[in-house]
Amino acid sequence: MQFGVWAPRAREVELVLGAGQEGRSVPMERTDSPREGWWTAEAEGAHGTRYAFRIDGGDPRPDPRTGWQPEGVHAAGAVVDPATFAWTDSGWAGRSVHGAVVYELHVGTFTEAGTFAAAVQRLDHLVELGVDVVEVLPVSAWDGPWNWGYDGVAPYAVQHEYGGPDGFAAFVDACHAKGLAVALDCVYNHLGPSGNYLAEFGPYFTDKHDTPWGAAVNLDDTGSVEVRRWICDNALRWFRDFHVDALRLDAVHALVDDSPTHVLAQLADETAALSAQLGRPLGLIAESDLNDAVMVTPTAAGGRGMDAQWDDDVHHALHAWLTGERQGYYADFGDAEVVKTVFEEAFFHAERFSSFRGEVWGKKVDRATVPGTAFLGYLQTHDQVGNRAIGDRIGHLLSPARQAAGAALYLLGPFTPMVFMGEEWNASTKWQFFTSFPDPELGKAVSEGRRGEFGQHGWDAEDVPDPQDPATRENSVLRWDELGAPEHARMLDWYRTLTGLRRSVPALADADLRRVRVDVAGNALVLHRGDHRIVVTLGEGTDVEVGGAPVEVVAAFTDGPAPELLATGVRTAAESVVVLRVASAA
C-alpha cells in the first residue's frame, strides 16, 4: 500500500513500520503529490499495521492523519481500512438535523464501561425517549483513558479505550438500525496539550492570530491550503467512511480566517457535494457565540453555510429565569421578558449591549428567511453543567416542576431541541470536568489551574473536584438504576410525553419564528404554538386566560394541585407547567 505525509519543510522523511522505536525504516520520496510538500513510500500494510514517520532523523511521530492510536497518542498509529467494517445500514436514508430531537451523549460517562459497545446496549432508551439524533462528544484520540474529548490531538483517530474505529463504526451502524442518526462533535479550533506533534510536520499553526488555547490553527497563512484540506478531509471522512449524519463543530468563532472564502463555507460546499453524491442529508451544526445568523446563511448568499447553530441565549434565558442566578454571563438574563424575546427573536443579544462582554453584541435574525430550527435550544449542555465549579445539573438547582417547565418550553418551542444525557430522568449524578493525563506535571497544572480559576470567582478551592482524580470521572457516570425510582420515572415520563407531542402535533414543531408569541402576565408565562399553549407558573398559582375559547389539558406537571379548567383558561398551581389545546385558535 502507499503511505503518504505532508511535510513541506522536511529535508528527509522515513516511514517507520512497527510499534516500537526499533521499527523498520523505509525512505520516503518527495513527490509533491497529491499536492506540494507530500512524501510517499510503498510498503506492505493492512488494517491494523503499525506505522509512524521520522522527520529529519527525529523520533518517530504519529501520522497527522492517523486513524487509530492503539498504544496511545505518543506511539505509532495503525492503518485503518474502512472496507473491513461490516456495515448493515444500506437502507439508511439519513435524517436532517432541522427540528430533530438531539441527545448529547458522552461515551465515557454514558455507561460505567464507557465504551461504544456499552452505549449500544442503551439505544432502546433513546428510541423510547423520542430521540432522532445522537450527538456524540468528541472521540478523537487524547492522552490518557478518560477526557471530555476536547483535549484531542489526533483528529482522525478514534479513542482506543472507547473501542477505536471499529467500535465507532459498530455504534453508528447500531444507531441507524434503531432509526437514530449520529452527529459527531469535532474540534478544529485547537489541539490538546499532550501528544500534539503537528508542528514538527508543517505549518499547522500560525502566530498571525491568537486563540484562548494559544497559537491559532493556520487557515489563512503560508501553507494554509493544506491545513484547510486536512480539516475538510477529516470532516468528509466521518461522513463517508463512518456513515455519520452530522457534525457539531466546536467553538467556530475561534476559527480565525481572513481568507476570501472562510473555511466553514468551504466545508459547507464540500459537504453539500458529498451529500448529493451519497444521496442522504449531511448536516453541519456550529457552536458559535457570535449571535449572528450569517452562520446559518447559505454560502451562495454570502453565509457560512451551516445547517444549524447552538443558541446559548435560549439556555441563559431559561436558566437565569428558573434558577435566579445572575452571575457572569447571566447578568443580562433572568426575567420572563427576556425569555419572551429569545423565543420570539432567537437571540437576546442581537444589537443589544452585553454587560458581560462590555459591548453591543450580535445581530437581529431575519425571521422571514431563517427558521427557528436553525438554532438548537436546550436547558443543559456538557458545557453549561461541566463548567460549573462542582458540575451540578439543573435538577440540583430546581424543583422538579421548574425543570419540567423549562423542558416543556424548549422541547415544544420553535427551536431544534437538545437534551443533555441524564437530564430526561433528572439524574442525581453530577457531570464534572475530568482528565487523565499520564504526565504528572501536566496533571498537576490542570488540577491547580481548575481550582485557581474557580477560587477567583469565590468558590472554596477544596469544593472544586480534582480533574485528575479518577473519582471525578466515576462520579460523573450515569446511574441507570435510578430509572426505577418514582421521582426519576416521573420526569422521564414527562420528557417522553413532550417529545411525543412534538412529533404528533404539527403546531408544536412549527419552525416559523414569525408565528411564535409569548405572553407574560404576573407569575405566568404563556408560549403560543398554533392552537396549543404552554403555560408556566412560577411563584403563586394564578388564573390564566388563553384566548377566549374553551381549552383542554393535554399534559401537566405540577408540584401542587392539578390544574383546574376555567371557561376559557386554566387555574394553575404555584409551580407548574400545563400544555393546553384551545378549541379554536385565537
Coordinates of C-alpha atoms in Angstrom, one line a residue:
M1 CA 0.0 0.0 0.0
Q2 CA 1.1 3.6 -0.4
F3 CA 1.9 5.7 2.7
G4 CA 2.0 9.5 2.5
V5 CA 2.5 12.5 4.7
W6 CA 2.6 16.3 4.2
A7 CA 5.9 17.7 5.5
P8 CA 6.8 20.6 3.3
R9 CA 9.8 21.8 5.3
A10 CA 11.5 18.4 5.8
R11 CA 14.8 17.5 4.3
E12 CA 14.1 13.8 4.6
V13 CA 11.2 11.7 5.8
E14 CA 11.2 8.0 6.8
L15 CA 8.3 5.6 7.1
V16 CA 8.8 3.6 10.3
L17 CA 6.9 0.3 10.3
G18 CA 6.2 -1.4 13.6
A19 CA 5.1 -0.4 17.0
G20 CA 8.4 0.4 18.8
Q21 CA 11.3 2.7 18.4
E22 CA 13.2 -0.1 16.5
G23 CA 10.7 -0.3 13.7
R24 CA 11.8 -0.9 10.2
S25 CA 12.6 2.3 8.3
V26 CA 11.6 2.9 4.7
P27 CA 12.9 6.0 3.0
M28 CA 10.2 8.2 1.5
E29 CA 10.4 10.2 -1.7
R30 CA 9.2 13.8 -2.0
T31 CA 6.6 13.6 -4.8
D32 CA 4.7 16.8 -4.3
S33 CA 1.6 14.7 -4.9
P34 CA -1.3 14.9 -4.3
R35 CA -0.1 18.5 -3.6
E36 CA 3.2 20.2 -2.9
G37 CA 5.1 19.1 0.1
W38 CA 4.0 15.5 0.2
W39 CA 6.3 12.5 0.7
T40 CA 5.3 8.9 -0.2
A41 CA 6.5 5.3 0.0
E42 CA 5.2 1.9 -1.0
A43 CA 5.3 -0.8 1.7
E44 CA 3.3 -3.7 2.9
G45 CA 0.4 -2.8 5.1
A46 CA -3.2 -3.6 6.1
H47 CA -5.8 -2.8 8.6
G48 CA -4.0 -2.6 12.0
T49 CA -0.5 -2.3 10.6
R50 CA 1.6 -0.1 13.0
Y51 CA 3.4 2.8 11.4
A52 CA 4.9 6.3 12.1
F53 CA 7.0 8.9 10.4
R54 CA 10.5 10.2 11.2
I55 CA 11.2 13.8 10.2
D56 CA 14.9 14.7 9.6
G57 CA 16.2 12.0 11.9
G58 CA 13.9 12.8 14.8
D59 CA 11.8 10.5 16.9
P60 CA 9.0 8.6 15.1
R61 CA 5.8 10.5 15.3
P62 CA 2.2 9.5 14.6
D63 CA 0.7 10.4 11.2
P64 CA -1.2 13.7 11.3
R65 CA -4.0 11.8 9.7
T66 CA -3.7 8.7 11.8
G67 CA -7.0 6.9 12.3
W68 CA -6.1 4.8 15.3
Q69 CA -3.7 5.0 18.2
P70 CA -3.9 1.6 20.0
E71 CA -0.9 2.3 22.3
G72 CA -1.7 6.0 22.9
V73 CA -1.1 9.3 21.2
H74 CA 2.7 9.2 21.6
A75 CA 3.2 5.8 20.0
A76 CA 2.9 4.5 16.4
G77 CA -0.5 4.7 14.8
A78 CA -2.3 1.9 13.0
V79 CA -3.7 1.7 9.5
V80 CA -7.5 1.9 9.2
D81 CA -9.2 0.3 6.3
P82 CA -12.8 1.2 6.1
A83 CA -13.5 -1.7 3.8
T84 CA -13.1 -4.0 6.8
F85 CA -16.2 -2.6 8.6
A86 CA -19.2 -4.9 8.2
W87 CA -22.0 -2.3 7.6
T88 CA -25.6 -3.3 7.7
D89 CA -27.2 0.1 7.1
S90 CA -27.5 0.1 3.4
G91 CA -31.2 1.0 3.8
W92 CA -30.5 4.1 6.0
A93 CA -31.9 7.2 4.2
G94 CA -30.4 9.7 6.7
R95 CA -32.1 12.4 8.8
S96 CA -31.9 16.2 8.6
V97 CA -31.0 17.9 11.9
H98 CA -33.7 20.5 11.5
G99 CA -36.4 20.0 14.1
A100 CA -34.9 16.7 15.2
V101 CA -34.7 15.9 18.9
V102 CA -31.0 15.8 19.6
Y103 CA -29.4 13.9 22.5
E104 CA -26.0 15.0 23.7
L105 CA -24.0 11.9 24.8
H106 CA -20.5 11.5 26.3
V107 CA -19.5 7.9 25.6
G108 CA -17.1 7.7 28.6
T109 CA -19.8 8.5 31.2
F110 CA -23.0 7.3 29.5
T111 CA -22.3 3.9 31.0
E112 CA -19.9 2.5 33.6
A113 CA -17.8 0.7 31.0
G114 CA -17.6 3.9 29.0
T115 CA -17.4 2.2 25.5
F116 CA -19.3 2.3 22.3
A117 CA -20.4 -1.3 22.8
A118 CA -21.9 -0.5 26.2
A119 CA -23.6 2.6 24.8
V120 CA -25.3 0.4 22.1
Q121 CA -27.0 -1.5 24.9
R122 CA -28.8 1.7 25.9
L123 CA -30.0 2.8 22.5
D124 CA -33.6 1.5 23.1
H125 CA -33.8 4.0 25.9
L126 CA -33.1 6.8 23.4
V127 CA -35.6 5.5 20.9
E128 CA -38.3 5.3 23.6
L129 CA -37.4 8.9 24.7
G130 CA -38.2 10.1 21.2
V131 CA -34.6 11.0 20.2
D132 CA -33.9 11.5 16.5
V133 CA -30.1 12.4 16.5
V134 CA -27.5 11.2 19.0
E135 CA -24.8 13.9 19.2
V136 CA -21.6 12.2 20.5
L137 CA -19.0 14.4 22.3
P138 CA -15.5 14.2 20.6
V139 CA -13.9 10.8 20.2
S140 CA -10.7 12.0 18.6
A141 CA -7.7 10.5 20.5
W142 CA -6.3 12.3 23.5
D143 CA -3.6 11.4 26.1
G144 CA -4.9 9.2 28.8
P145 CA -8.0 7.0 29.1
W146 CA -10.7 9.5 30.2
N147 CA -11.4 13.0 29.0
W148 CA -14.3 15.2 27.9
G149 CA -12.8 14.9 24.4
Y150 CA -11.7 18.5 23.9
D151 CA -8.1 17.7 24.5
G152 CA -7.8 15.6 21.4
V153 CA -4.5 15.7 19.4
A154 CA -5.3 13.2 16.6
P155 CA -8.5 14.5 14.9
Y156 CA -8.7 11.5 12.5
A157 CA -8.3 8.8 15.2
V158 CA -10.9 7.3 17.4
Q159 CA -10.1 7.0 21.1
H160 CA -8.9 3.4 21.7
E161 CA -10.5 3.0 25.1
Y162 CA -13.9 3.8 23.7
G163 CA -13.5 0.9 21.1
G164 CA -11.4 2.5 18.4
P165 CA -12.6 2.9 14.8
D166 CA -14.2 -0.5 14.6
G167 CA -16.2 0.3 17.8
F168 CA -17.3 3.6 16.5
A169 CA -18.4 2.2 13.2
A170 CA -20.4 -0.5 15.0
F171 CA -22.0 2.2 17.2
V172 CA -23.1 4.2 14.1
D173 CA -24.4 1.1 12.4
A174 CA -26.4 0.1 15.5
C175 CA -27.9 3.6 15.8
H176 CA -29.0 3.5 12.2
A177 CA -30.6 0.1 12.8
K178 CA -32.7 1.8 15.5
G179 CA -33.7 4.7 13.3
L180 CA -31.2 7.1 15.1
A181 CA -29.0 9.5 13.2
V182 CA -25.5 10.2 14.6
A183 CA -23.8 13.6 14.9
L184 CA -20.2 13.8 15.9
D185 CA -18.6 16.7 17.8
C186 CA -15.4 17.8 16.0
V187 CA -12.8 20.1 17.4
Y188 CA -10.9 22.0 14.7
N189 CA -10.1 25.2 16.6
H190 CA -7.3 23.8 18.8
L191 CA -5.5 20.7 19.9
G192 CA -4.8 19.3 23.4
P193 CA -1.7 19.9 25.4
S194 CA -0.1 16.5 25.3
G195 CA 0.7 14.5 22.1
N196 CA 0.4 17.3 19.6
Y197 CA 3.3 16.8 17.2
L198 CA 1.7 18.6 14.2
A199 CA 4.2 21.5 14.2
E200 CA 7.1 19.0 13.5
F201 CA 5.4 18.2 10.2
G202 CA 4.5 21.6 8.9
P203 CA 2.8 25.0 9.5
Y204 CA -0.4 23.7 11.0
F205 CA -0.4 26.7 13.3
T206 CA 0.2 30.4 12.9
D207 CA 1.2 33.3 15.0
K208 CA -1.0 35.6 12.8
H209 CA -3.9 35.1 15.2
D210 CA -4.4 34.2 18.8
T211 CA -7.0 31.9 20.5
P212 CA -7.8 31.1 24.1
W213 CA -5.7 27.9 23.7
G214 CA -2.6 29.5 22.2
A215 CA -1.4 29.6 18.6
A216 CA -4.3 29.5 16.1
V217 CA -4.8 26.8 13.5
N218 CA -3.4 28.0 10.2
L219 CA -6.3 28.8 8.0
D220 CA -5.0 31.8 6.1
D221 CA -1.2 32.0 6.3
T222 CA 1.6 30.2 4.4
G223 CA 0.7 26.5 4.0
S224 CA -2.9 27.0 4.9
V225 CA -4.2 25.4 1.8
E226 CA -3.0 22.0 3.0
V227 CA -4.2 22.7 6.6
R228 CA -7.7 23.5 5.3
R229 CA -7.6 20.3 3.3
W230 CA -6.6 18.4 6.5
I231 CA -9.7 19.8 8.2
C232 CA -12.1 19.3 5.3
D233 CA -10.9 15.8 4.5
N234 CA -11.3 14.9 8.2
A235 CA -14.9 16.1 8.2
L236 CA -15.8 14.3 4.9
R237 CA -14.1 11.1 6.2
W238 CA -16.6 10.9 9.1
F239 CA -19.5 11.2 6.7
R240 CA -18.1 8.9 4.0
D241 CA -16.2 6.2 5.9
F242 CA -18.1 6.2 9.2
H243 CA -21.6 6.9 7.9
V244 CA -22.0 9.8 10.3
D245 CA -25.0 12.0 9.6
A246 CA -23.9 15.4 11.0
L247 CA -21.0 17.1 12.6
R248 CA -21.1 19.5 15.5
L249 CA -18.2 22.0 15.1
D250 CA -16.7 23.2 18.4
A251 CA -16.3 27.0 19.0
V252 CA -16.2 28.0 15.4
H253 CA -15.7 31.7 16.4
A254 CA -12.1 30.6 17.3
L255 CA -11.6 29.5 13.6
V256 CA -10.0 32.8 12.7
D257 CA -9.8 33.0 8.9
D258 CA -9.3 36.1 6.8
S259 CA -9.3 34.2 3.5
P260 CA -11.7 35.2 0.8
T261 CA -13.6 32.0 1.5
H262 CA -13.9 31.1 5.1
V263 CA -13.0 27.5 5.9
L264 CA -16.6 26.9 7.2
A265 CA -18.0 28.0 3.8
Q266 CA -15.6 25.7 2.0
L267 CA -16.6 22.8 4.3
A268 CA -20.3 23.6 3.8
D269 CA -19.9 23.5 0.0
E270 CA -17.9 20.3 0.0
T271 CA -20.3 18.7 2.5
A272 CA -23.2 19.6 0.1
A273 CA -21.4 18.0 -2.8
L274 CA -20.8 14.8 -0.8
S275 CA -24.4 14.7 0.3
A276 CA -25.5 14.8 -3.3
Q277 CA -23.1 12.0 -4.1
L278 CA -24.1 9.8 -1.2
G279 CA -27.8 10.5 -1.7
R280 CA -28.5 11.3 2.0
P281 CA -28.6 14.5 4.1
L282 CA -25.4 15.5 5.8
G283 CA -25.6 18.2 8.5
L284 CA -23.2 20.8 10.0
I285 CA -24.0 22.3 13.4
A286 CA -21.9 25.1 14.6
E287 CA -21.2 26.2 18.2
S288 CA -20.8 30.0 17.9
D289 CA -21.1 32.8 20.4
L290 CA -21.3 35.5 17.8
N291 CA -25.1 35.6 17.8
D292 CA -25.1 36.1 14.0
A293 CA -27.4 34.2 11.6
V294 CA -24.7 34.6 8.9
M295 CA -23.5 31.2 10.3
V296 CA -26.7 29.5 9.0
T297 CA -27.0 31.6 5.9
P298 CA -26.3 29.7 2.6
T299 CA -22.9 30.2 1.1
A300 CA -24.5 31.4 -2.1
A301 CA -25.9 34.3 -0.1
G302 CA -22.5 35.1 1.5
G303 CA -23.0 33.0 4.6
R304 CA -21.0 30.2 6.3
G305 CA -23.5 27.5 5.2
M306 CA -24.1 25.8 8.4
D307 CA -27.4 23.9 8.8
A308 CA -27.8 25.0 12.4
Q309 CA -26.0 26.6 15.4
W310 CA -26.2 26.3 19.1
D311 CA -28.1 29.1 20.7
D312 CA -26.8 29.7 24.2
D313 CA -29.2 32.6 24.7
V314 CA -32.0 30.0 25.0
H315 CA -30.1 28.3 27.7
H316 CA -29.2 31.5 29.5
A317 CA -32.7 32.9 29.4
L318 CA -34.3 29.7 30.8
H319 CA -31.5 29.0 33.3
A320 CA -31.4 32.5 34.8
W321 CA -35.2 32.8 34.9
L322 CA -35.8 29.4 36.5
T323 CA -32.8 29.5 39.0
G324 CA -32.5 33.1 39.8
E325 CA -28.7 33.0 39.1
R326 CA -27.4 36.3 37.7
Q327 CA -23.6 36.0 38.0
G328 CA -21.2 36.2 35.0
Y329 CA -22.9 35.9 31.6
Y330 CA -26.3 35.5 33.2
A331 CA -26.3 39.2 34.2
D332 CA -28.5 40.4 31.4
F333 CA -30.9 37.5 31.7
G334 CA -33.3 36.4 34.4
D335 CA -36.8 37.7 33.8
A336 CA -39.7 36.4 31.8
E337 CA -39.5 39.2 29.3
V338 CA -36.0 38.0 28.3
V339 CA -37.4 34.5 27.7
K340 CA -40.1 36.1 25.6
T341 CA -37.5 38.0 23.5
V342 CA -35.4 34.9 22.9
F343 CA -38.3 32.6 21.9
E344 CA -39.7 35.2 19.5
E345 CA -36.4 36.5 18.1
A346 CA -33.9 33.6 18.6
F347 CA -31.3 35.9 20.3
F348 CA -31.5 38.3 23.2
H349 CA -28.1 39.9 22.5
A350 CA -28.9 41.0 19.0
E351 CA -27.7 44.5 18.5
R352 CA -28.1 44.9 22.3
F353 CA -25.5 45.8 24.9
S354 CA -23.9 42.8 26.6
S355 CA -22.7 43.7 30.1
F356 CA -20.6 40.5 30.2
R357 CA -18.8 41.4 27.0
G358 CA -18.8 45.1 27.6
E359 CA -20.1 46.0 24.1
V360 CA -23.1 45.8 21.8
W361 CA -23.3 42.2 20.6
G362 CA -25.0 40.1 17.9
K363 CA -27.3 40.8 15.0
K364 CA -31.0 40.5 14.6
V365 CA -32.4 37.4 12.9
D366 CA -34.5 37.8 9.7
R367 CA -37.4 35.7 10.9
A368 CA -38.8 35.7 7.3
T369 CA -35.9 33.7 6.0
V370 CA -34.3 31.9 9.0
P371 CA -36.4 29.1 10.6
G372 CA -36.3 28.6 14.4
T373 CA -34.9 25.1 13.8
A374 CA -31.7 26.7 12.5
F375 CA -31.0 27.2 16.3
L376 CA -30.5 24.5 18.9
G377 CA -32.3 25.2 22.1
Y378 CA -31.6 23.5 25.4
L379 CA -31.8 23.6 29.2
Q380 CA -28.5 21.9 29.8
T381 CA -25.3 21.1 27.8
H382 CA -22.0 19.5 28.7
D383 CA -20.5 23.0 28.9
Q384 CA -23.2 24.6 31.0
V385 CA -23.1 21.7 33.5
G386 CA -19.5 20.6 33.5
N387 CA -18.1 24.1 33.6
R388 CA -19.9 24.9 36.8
A389 CA -17.4 24.5 39.7
I390 CA -18.9 21.3 41.1
G391 CA -20.7 20.1 37.9
D392 CA -24.2 20.4 39.3
R393 CA -27.1 19.7 36.9
I394 CA -30.3 21.8 36.6
G395 CA -32.1 19.2 38.7
H396 CA -29.7 20.0 41.6
L397 CA -30.8 23.7 41.4
L398 CA -34.5 23.5 40.7
S399 CA -37.7 21.8 41.9
P400 CA -38.9 19.1 39.6
A401 CA -41.8 21.4 38.4
R402 CA -39.4 24.1 37.4
Q403 CA -37.2 21.7 35.4
A404 CA -40.3 20.3 33.8
A405 CA -41.4 23.8 32.8
G406 CA -38.0 24.6 31.2
A407 CA -38.1 21.3 29.4
A408 CA -41.6 22.0 28.0
L409 CA -40.6 25.4 26.7
Y410 CA -37.6 24.2 24.7
L411 CA -39.0 20.9 23.6
L412 CA -42.2 22.4 22.4
G413 CA -40.7 25.7 21.2
P414 CA -39.6 26.7 17.7
F415 CA -36.0 25.5 18.0
T416 CA -34.3 22.2 17.3
P417 CA -34.3 20.8 20.9
M418 CA -31.3 19.1 22.5
V419 CA -31.4 17.0 25.7
F420 CA -28.2 16.5 27.7
M421 CA -27.8 12.9 28.7
G422 CA -29.4 12.1 32.0
E423 CA -31.5 15.3 32.0
E424 CA -34.5 13.3 31.0
W425 CA -34.8 11.5 34.3
N426 CA -33.3 14.2 36.4
A427 CA -30.1 12.2 37.0
S428 CA -28.7 12.6 40.5
T429 CA -25.1 12.3 39.3
K430 CA -23.2 15.5 38.7
W431 CA -21.2 15.9 35.5
Q432 CA -17.8 17.2 36.3
F433 CA -14.7 18.2 34.4
F434 CA -12.2 15.4 34.3
T435 CA -8.9 14.5 32.7
S436 CA -6.4 11.6 33.0
F437 CA -3.1 12.9 31.7
P438 CA -0.3 10.4 32.4
D439 CA 2.2 13.2 32.7
P440 CA 2.2 14.1 36.5
E441 CA 3.4 17.7 35.9
L442 CA 0.7 18.4 33.3
G443 CA -1.9 16.7 35.5
K444 CA -0.9 18.9 38.5
A445 CA -1.1 22.0 36.3
V446 CA -4.6 21.2 35.2
S447 CA -5.7 20.4 38.7
E448 CA -4.2 23.6 40.2
G449 CA -5.5 25.7 37.2
R450 CA -9.0 24.5 37.6
R451 CA -9.1 25.2 41.4
G452 CA -7.4 28.5 40.9
E453 CA -9.9 29.6 38.2
F454 CA -12.9 29.0 40.4
G455 CA -11.2 30.3 43.5
Q456 CA -11.1 33.7 41.8
H457 CA -14.9 33.6 41.5
G458 CA -15.5 33.0 45.2
W459 CA -15.6 29.2 45.3
D460 CA -13.7 27.3 48.0
A461 CA -10.9 25.5 46.1
E462 CA -11.5 22.4 48.3
D463 CA -15.0 22.2 46.9
V464 CA -13.8 22.0 43.3
P465 CA -13.2 18.4 42.3
D466 CA -9.7 17.5 41.1
P467 CA -10.0 16.7 37.3
Q468 CA -7.2 14.2 37.6
D469 CA -8.8 12.2 40.4
P470 CA -10.3 9.0 38.9
A471 CA -13.3 9.5 41.3
T472 CA -14.2 12.7 39.4
R473 CA -14.9 10.7 36.2
E474 CA -16.5 7.9 38.2
N475 CA -18.9 10.3 40.0
S476 CA -20.0 11.6 36.6
V477 CA -21.1 8.3 35.2
L478 CA -24.9 8.0 34.8
R479 CA -26.7 5.7 37.2
W480 CA -29.2 3.7 35.2
D481 CA -30.6 2.0 38.2
E482 CA -32.3 5.4 39.0
L483 CA -34.9 5.0 36.3
G484 CA -37.0 2.7 38.5
A485 CA -37.3 5.3 41.3
P486 CA -40.6 7.1 41.2
E487 CA -39.2 10.6 41.2
H488 CA -36.9 9.8 38.3
A489 CA -39.5 7.8 36.4
R490 CA -42.0 10.7 36.7
M491 CA -39.5 13.1 35.0
L492 CA -38.7 10.6 32.3
D493 CA -42.4 10.1 31.6
W494 CA -42.7 13.9 31.2
Y495 CA -39.9 14.1 28.7
R496 CA -41.3 11.2 26.7
T497 CA -44.7 13.0 26.8
L498 CA -43.2 16.2 25.4
T499 CA -41.3 14.5 22.6
G500 CA -44.4 12.6 21.7
L501 CA -46.4 15.8 21.5
R502 CA -43.7 17.5 19.4
R503 CA -43.8 14.5 17.0
S504 CA -47.6 14.2 16.8
V505 CA -48.9 17.8 16.9
P506 CA -47.6 19.9 13.9
A507 CA -48.1 23.2 15.7
L508 CA -45.6 22.1 18.3
A509 CA -42.9 21.6 15.7
D510 CA -43.6 24.8 13.7
A511 CA -40.3 26.4 12.9
D512 CA -41.6 29.8 11.7
L513 CA -40.4 32.4 14.3
R514 CA -43.0 34.8 13.0
R515 CA -45.8 32.7 14.4
V516 CA -44.2 32.4 17.9
R517 CA -45.8 34.6 20.6
V518 CA -45.1 34.7 24.3
D519 CA -47.3 36.5 26.8
V520 CA -46.1 37.5 30.2
A521 CA -48.6 38.3 33.0
G522 CA -47.6 38.3 36.6
N523 CA -46.4 34.8 37.6
A524 CA -47.4 33.3 34.3
L525 CA -45.7 32.9 31.0
V526 CA -47.7 31.6 28.1
L527 CA -46.0 30.3 24.9
H528 CA -48.4 30.2 21.9
R529 CA -47.9 27.4 19.4
G530 CA -50.7 27.3 17.0
D531 CA -53.8 26.0 18.8
H532 CA -51.7 25.0 21.8
R533 CA -50.5 27.0 24.8
I534 CA -47.7 26.1 27.2
V535 CA -48.5 27.8 30.5
V536 CA -45.7 28.1 33.1
T537 CA -46.4 29.5 36.5
L538 CA -43.6 30.3 39.0
G539 CA -44.4 31.6 42.5
E540 CA -48.1 31.7 43.4
G541 CA -50.8 30.0 41.4
T542 CA -52.9 32.1 39.1
D543 CA -55.8 32.2 36.7
V544 CA -54.6 32.4 33.1
E545 CA -56.9 33.3 30.2
V546 CA -55.5 31.8 26.9
G547 CA -57.6 33.1 24.1
G548 CA -61.3 33.5 24.7
A549 CA -62.2 29.9 23.8
P550 CA -62.7 26.6 25.7
V551 CA -59.5 24.7 26.4
E552 CA -58.5 21.2 27.4
V553 CA -55.5 20.0 29.3
V554 CA -53.1 17.9 27.1
A555 CA -50.4 17.4 29.7
A556 CA -49.4 18.9 33.0
F557 CA -46.6 18.7 35.6
T558 CA -47.0 20.3 38.9
D559 CA -45.7 20.1 42.5
G560 CA -49.1 21.2 43.8
P561 CA -52.8 20.6 43.0
A562 CA -53.8 19.6 39.5
P563 CA -54.7 22.4 37.1
E564 CA -58.3 23.5 37.1
L565 CA -60.0 24.4 33.9
L566 CA -61.8 27.7 33.7
A567 CA -64.3 28.7 31.0
T568 CA -61.5 30.0 28.7
G569 CA -58.4 29.3 30.6
V570 CA -56.8 27.5 33.5
R571 CA -56.1 27.9 37.2
T572 CA -52.6 26.7 37.9
A573 CA -50.6 25.6 40.9
A574 CA -47.8 27.7 42.4
E575 CA -45.1 25.8 40.4
S576 CA -46.4 24.2 37.3
V577 CA -46.5 23.8 33.6
V578 CA -49.6 23.0 31.6
V579 CA -50.0 22.2 27.9
L580 CA -53.4 23.2 26.7
R581 CA -55.2 22.9 23.4
V582 CA -57.6 25.7 22.5
A583 CA -60.9 24.7 20.9
S584 CA -60.4 27.3 18.2
A585 CA -57.2 29.3 17.8
A586 CA -57.4 32.9 18.8

